Short mmCIF file of C-alpha atoms in Angstrom, two decimals:
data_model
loop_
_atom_site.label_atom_id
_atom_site.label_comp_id
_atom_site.label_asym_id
_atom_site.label_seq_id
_atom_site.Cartn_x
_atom_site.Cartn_y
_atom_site.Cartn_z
CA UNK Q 170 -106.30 60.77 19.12
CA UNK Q 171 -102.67 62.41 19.34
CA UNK Q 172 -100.19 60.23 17.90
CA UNK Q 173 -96.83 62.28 18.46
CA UNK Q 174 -96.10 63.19 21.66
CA UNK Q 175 -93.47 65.90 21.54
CA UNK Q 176 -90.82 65.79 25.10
CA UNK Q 177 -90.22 67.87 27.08
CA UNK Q 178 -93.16 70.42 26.99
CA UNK Q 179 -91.32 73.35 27.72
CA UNK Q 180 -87.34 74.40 27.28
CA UNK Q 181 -85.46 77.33 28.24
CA UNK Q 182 -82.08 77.78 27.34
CA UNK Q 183 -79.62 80.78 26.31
CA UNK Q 184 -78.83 82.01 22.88
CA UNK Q 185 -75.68 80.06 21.37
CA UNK Q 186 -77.09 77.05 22.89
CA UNK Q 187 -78.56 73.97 20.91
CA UNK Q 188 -82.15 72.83 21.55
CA UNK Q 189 -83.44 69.52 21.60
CA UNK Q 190 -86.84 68.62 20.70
CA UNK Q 191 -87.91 64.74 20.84
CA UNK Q 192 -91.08 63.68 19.27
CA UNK Q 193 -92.47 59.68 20.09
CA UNK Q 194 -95.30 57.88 18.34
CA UNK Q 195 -97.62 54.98 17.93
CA UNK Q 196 -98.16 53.72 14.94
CA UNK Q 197 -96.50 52.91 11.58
CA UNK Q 198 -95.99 56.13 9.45
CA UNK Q 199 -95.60 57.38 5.99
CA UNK Q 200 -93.46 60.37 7.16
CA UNK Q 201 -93.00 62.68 9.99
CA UNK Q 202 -93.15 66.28 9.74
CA UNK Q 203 -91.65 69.37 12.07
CA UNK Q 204 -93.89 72.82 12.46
CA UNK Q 205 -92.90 75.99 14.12
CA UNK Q 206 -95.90 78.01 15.70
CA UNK Q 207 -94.53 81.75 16.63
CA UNK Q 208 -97.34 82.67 19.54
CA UNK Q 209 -100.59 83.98 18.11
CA UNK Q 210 -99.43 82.54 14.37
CA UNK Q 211 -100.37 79.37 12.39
CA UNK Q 212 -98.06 76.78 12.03
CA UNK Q 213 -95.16 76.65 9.32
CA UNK Q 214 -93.84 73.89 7.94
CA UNK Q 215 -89.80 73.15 8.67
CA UNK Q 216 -88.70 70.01 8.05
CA UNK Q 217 -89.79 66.73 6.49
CA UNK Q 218 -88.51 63.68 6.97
CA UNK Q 219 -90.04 60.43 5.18
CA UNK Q 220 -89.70 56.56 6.66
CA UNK Q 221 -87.13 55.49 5.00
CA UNK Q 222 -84.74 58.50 5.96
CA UNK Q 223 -82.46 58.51 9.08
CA UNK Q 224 -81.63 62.34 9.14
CA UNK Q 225 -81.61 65.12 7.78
CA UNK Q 226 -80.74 68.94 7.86
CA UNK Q 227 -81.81 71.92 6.74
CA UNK Q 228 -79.92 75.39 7.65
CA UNK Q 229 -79.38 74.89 11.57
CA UNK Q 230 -82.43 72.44 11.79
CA UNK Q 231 -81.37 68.46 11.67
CA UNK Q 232 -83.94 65.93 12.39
CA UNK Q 233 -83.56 61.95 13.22
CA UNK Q 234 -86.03 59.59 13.03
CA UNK Q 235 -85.51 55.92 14.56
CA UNK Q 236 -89.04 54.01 13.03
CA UNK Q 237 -87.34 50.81 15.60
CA UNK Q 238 -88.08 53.38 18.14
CA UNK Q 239 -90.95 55.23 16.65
CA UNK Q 240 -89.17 58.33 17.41
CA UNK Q 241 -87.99 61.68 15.84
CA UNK Q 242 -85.67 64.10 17.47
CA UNK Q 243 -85.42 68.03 16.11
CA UNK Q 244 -82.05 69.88 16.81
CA UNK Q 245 -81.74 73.43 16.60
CA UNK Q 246 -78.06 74.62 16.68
CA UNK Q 247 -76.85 77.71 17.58
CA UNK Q 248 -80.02 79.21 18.76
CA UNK Q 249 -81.70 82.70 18.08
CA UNK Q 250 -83.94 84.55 20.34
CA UNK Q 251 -85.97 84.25 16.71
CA UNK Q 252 -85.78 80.49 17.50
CA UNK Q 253 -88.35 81.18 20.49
CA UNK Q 254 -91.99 79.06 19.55
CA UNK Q 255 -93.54 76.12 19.91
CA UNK Q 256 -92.82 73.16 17.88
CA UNK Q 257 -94.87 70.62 17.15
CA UNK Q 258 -94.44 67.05 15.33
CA UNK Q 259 -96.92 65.89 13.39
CA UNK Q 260 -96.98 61.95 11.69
CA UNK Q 261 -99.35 61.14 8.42
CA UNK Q 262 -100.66 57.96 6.84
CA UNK Q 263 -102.94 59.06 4.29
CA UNK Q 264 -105.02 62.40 4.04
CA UNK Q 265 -104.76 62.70 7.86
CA UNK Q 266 -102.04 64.19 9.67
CA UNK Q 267 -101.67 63.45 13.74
CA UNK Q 268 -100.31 66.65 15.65
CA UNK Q 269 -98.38 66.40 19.38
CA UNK Q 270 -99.15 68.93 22.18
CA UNK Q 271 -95.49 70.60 21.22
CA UNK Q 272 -92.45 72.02 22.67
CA UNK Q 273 -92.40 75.80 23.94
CA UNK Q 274 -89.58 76.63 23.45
CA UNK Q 275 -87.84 80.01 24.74
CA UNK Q 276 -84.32 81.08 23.46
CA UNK Q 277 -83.18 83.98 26.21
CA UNK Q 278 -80.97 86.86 24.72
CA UNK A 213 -95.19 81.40 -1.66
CA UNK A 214 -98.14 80.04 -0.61
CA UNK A 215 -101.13 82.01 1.23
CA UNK A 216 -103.75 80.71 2.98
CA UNK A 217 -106.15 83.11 4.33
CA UNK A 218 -108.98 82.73 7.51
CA UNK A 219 -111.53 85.69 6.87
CA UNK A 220 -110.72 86.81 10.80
CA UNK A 221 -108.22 86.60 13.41
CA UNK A 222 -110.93 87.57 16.26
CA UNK A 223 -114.58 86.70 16.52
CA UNK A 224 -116.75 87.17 19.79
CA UNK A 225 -120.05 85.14 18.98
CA UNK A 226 -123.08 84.42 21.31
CA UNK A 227 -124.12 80.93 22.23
CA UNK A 228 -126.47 79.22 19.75
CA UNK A 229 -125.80 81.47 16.77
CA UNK A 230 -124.63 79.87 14.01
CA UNK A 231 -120.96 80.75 13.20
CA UNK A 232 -119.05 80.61 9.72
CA UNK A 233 -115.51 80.28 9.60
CA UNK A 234 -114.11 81.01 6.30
CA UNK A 235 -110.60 79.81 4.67
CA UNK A 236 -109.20 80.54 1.37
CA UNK A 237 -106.02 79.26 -0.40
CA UNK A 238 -104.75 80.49 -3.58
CA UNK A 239 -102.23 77.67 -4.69
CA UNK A 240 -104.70 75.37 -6.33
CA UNK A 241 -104.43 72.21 -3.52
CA UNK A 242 -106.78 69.39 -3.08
CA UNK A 243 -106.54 68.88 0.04
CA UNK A 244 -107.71 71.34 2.85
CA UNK A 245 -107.89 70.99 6.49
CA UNK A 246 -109.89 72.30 9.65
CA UNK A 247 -108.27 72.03 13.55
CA UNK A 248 -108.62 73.51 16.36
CA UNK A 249 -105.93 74.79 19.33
CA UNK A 250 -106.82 74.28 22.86
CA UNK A 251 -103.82 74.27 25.53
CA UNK A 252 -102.45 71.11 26.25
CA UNK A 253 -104.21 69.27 23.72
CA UNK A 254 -102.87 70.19 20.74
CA UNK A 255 -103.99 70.60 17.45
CA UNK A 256 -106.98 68.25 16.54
CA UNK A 257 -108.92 67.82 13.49
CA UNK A 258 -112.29 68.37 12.67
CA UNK A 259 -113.24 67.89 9.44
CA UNK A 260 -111.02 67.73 5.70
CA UNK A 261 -111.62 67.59 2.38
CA UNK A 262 -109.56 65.96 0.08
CA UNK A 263 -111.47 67.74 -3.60
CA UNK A 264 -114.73 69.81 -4.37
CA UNK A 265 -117.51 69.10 -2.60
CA UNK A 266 -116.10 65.83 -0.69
CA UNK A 267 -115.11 65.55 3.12
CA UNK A 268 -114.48 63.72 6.01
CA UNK A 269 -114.93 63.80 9.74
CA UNK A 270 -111.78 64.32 11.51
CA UNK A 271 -111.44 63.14 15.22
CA UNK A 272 -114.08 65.69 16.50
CA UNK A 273 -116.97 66.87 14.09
CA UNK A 274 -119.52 67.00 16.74
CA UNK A 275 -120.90 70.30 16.84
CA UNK A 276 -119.45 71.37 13.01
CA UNK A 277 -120.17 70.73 9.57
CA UNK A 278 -118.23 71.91 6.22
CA UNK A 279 -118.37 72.95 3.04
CA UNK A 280 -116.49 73.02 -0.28
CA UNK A 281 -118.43 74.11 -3.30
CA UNK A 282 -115.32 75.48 -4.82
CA UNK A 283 -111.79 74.89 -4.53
CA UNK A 284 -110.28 77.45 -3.23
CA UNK A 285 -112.65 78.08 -0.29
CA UNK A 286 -113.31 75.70 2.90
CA UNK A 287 -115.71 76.48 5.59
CA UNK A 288 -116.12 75.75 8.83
CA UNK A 289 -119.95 75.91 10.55
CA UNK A 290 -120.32 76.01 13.87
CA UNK A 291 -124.36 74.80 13.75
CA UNK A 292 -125.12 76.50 17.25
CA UNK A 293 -122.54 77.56 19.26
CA UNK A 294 -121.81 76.76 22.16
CA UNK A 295 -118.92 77.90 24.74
CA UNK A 296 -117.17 74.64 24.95
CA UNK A 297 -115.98 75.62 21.41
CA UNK A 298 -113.96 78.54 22.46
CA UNK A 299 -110.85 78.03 20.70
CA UNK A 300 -108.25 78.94 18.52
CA UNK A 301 -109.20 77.73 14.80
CA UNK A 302 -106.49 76.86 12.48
CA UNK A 303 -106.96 75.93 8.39
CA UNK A 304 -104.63 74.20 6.69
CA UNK A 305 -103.94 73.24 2.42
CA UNK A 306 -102.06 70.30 1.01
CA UNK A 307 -101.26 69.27 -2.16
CA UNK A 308 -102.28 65.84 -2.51
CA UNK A 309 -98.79 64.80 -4.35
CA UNK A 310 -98.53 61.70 -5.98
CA UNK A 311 -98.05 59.69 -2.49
CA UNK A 312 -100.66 60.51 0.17
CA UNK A 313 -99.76 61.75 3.50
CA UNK A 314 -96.64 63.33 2.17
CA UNK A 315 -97.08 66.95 1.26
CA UNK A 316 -96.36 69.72 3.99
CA UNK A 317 -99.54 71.76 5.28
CA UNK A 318 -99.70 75.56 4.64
CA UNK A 319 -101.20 77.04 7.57
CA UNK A 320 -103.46 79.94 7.84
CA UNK A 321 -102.75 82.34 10.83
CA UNK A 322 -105.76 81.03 13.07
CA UNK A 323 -109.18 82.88 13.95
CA UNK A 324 -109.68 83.30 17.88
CA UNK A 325 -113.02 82.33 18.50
CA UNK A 326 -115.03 83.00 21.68
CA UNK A 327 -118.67 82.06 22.39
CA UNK A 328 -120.00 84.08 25.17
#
């Protein structure tokens, strides 16, 4: 069953610009995690960001995570055309981790 | 860094042969993972393993079985295949850390599968 649910499913938007990612899920987690998938690629890992944590950054990535809310937002500032791939959230209790359907996103030059 | 590698990015198979998948990590974890990719449903699991010679079902193991006899090394079987698994195949290593659930995943770069 798919747990995070990453909105909206696809974004376009010009380089310079921030992106926006939002991730929402169901059920208590441990931690939430942020992959990038360049098309054709596996997925690499970005960002983690554990339950008790309400944000945090790393280079031009910062991630939020509201557990009231059960949600998780992913902001990319200053966007590359480098930028352009899916993202995907993924939540974990134990050995499993639950992946969304992701975010395409595409950074135009 | 770490490396995990799937023995083939392409693979054209026929139904009901019996297909091995075959994944490799060199940075000693416990835990490895099999999904697969299909478009608009995400990445889903199939089977993991969380040491030698253990595993689990993930949310689909109909159709495939695993093995780990060593730890490095996690395969995926595809018993007899059929075209509904057409897919994109994706492995996946943990450490298992000293809290589960909170280690990153290394991710192989995927083998395209197709059953004809």
């Amino acid at each position: 069953s798919q747990q995070g649910e990453e909105d909206p499913q696809a974004l376009s938007i010009q380089e310079g610009e921030n992106a926006t990612m939002n991730c929402s899920y169901k059920t208590s987690i441990n931690n939430l995690q942020w992959y990038r998938q360049n098309s054709g690629r596996g997925l690499v890992h970005l960002i983690l960001i554990r339950s008790n944590e309400r944000e945090k950054h790393s280079g031009r990535l910062r991630v939020t995570l509201d557990t009231s809310k059960k949600s998780s937002s992913l902001l990319i500032t200053a966007s590359r055309a480098a930028d352009t791939a899916s993202y995907f959230c993924a939540t974990s209790g134990t050995y499993k981790y639950i992946f969304g359907t992701g975010t395409r996103l595409k950074v135009l030059a | 860094d770490v490396k995990v590698t799937q023995s083939s990015r392409y693979l054209v198979k026929r139904t009901g042969e019996k297909v091995f998948l075959e994944c490799v990590q060199d940075m000693d974890h416990e835990n490895m993972f099999w999904y697969r990719q299909d478009p608009g449903l995400g990445l889903r699991l199939i089977y993991f393993s969380y040491d030698v010679k253990m595993k689990e079902k993930g949310d689909i193991p109909e159709g495939y079985s695993v093995s780990r006899e060593k730890k490095e090394r996690f395969s995926l079987i595809l018993e007899s295949a059929s075209t509904n698994q057409t897919s994109m195949y994706l492995c996946a290593s943990s450490y298992r850390g000293t809290l589960q659930g909170r280690q990153p995943q290394h991710f192989g770069d995927g083998t395209r599968l197709s059953i004809l």
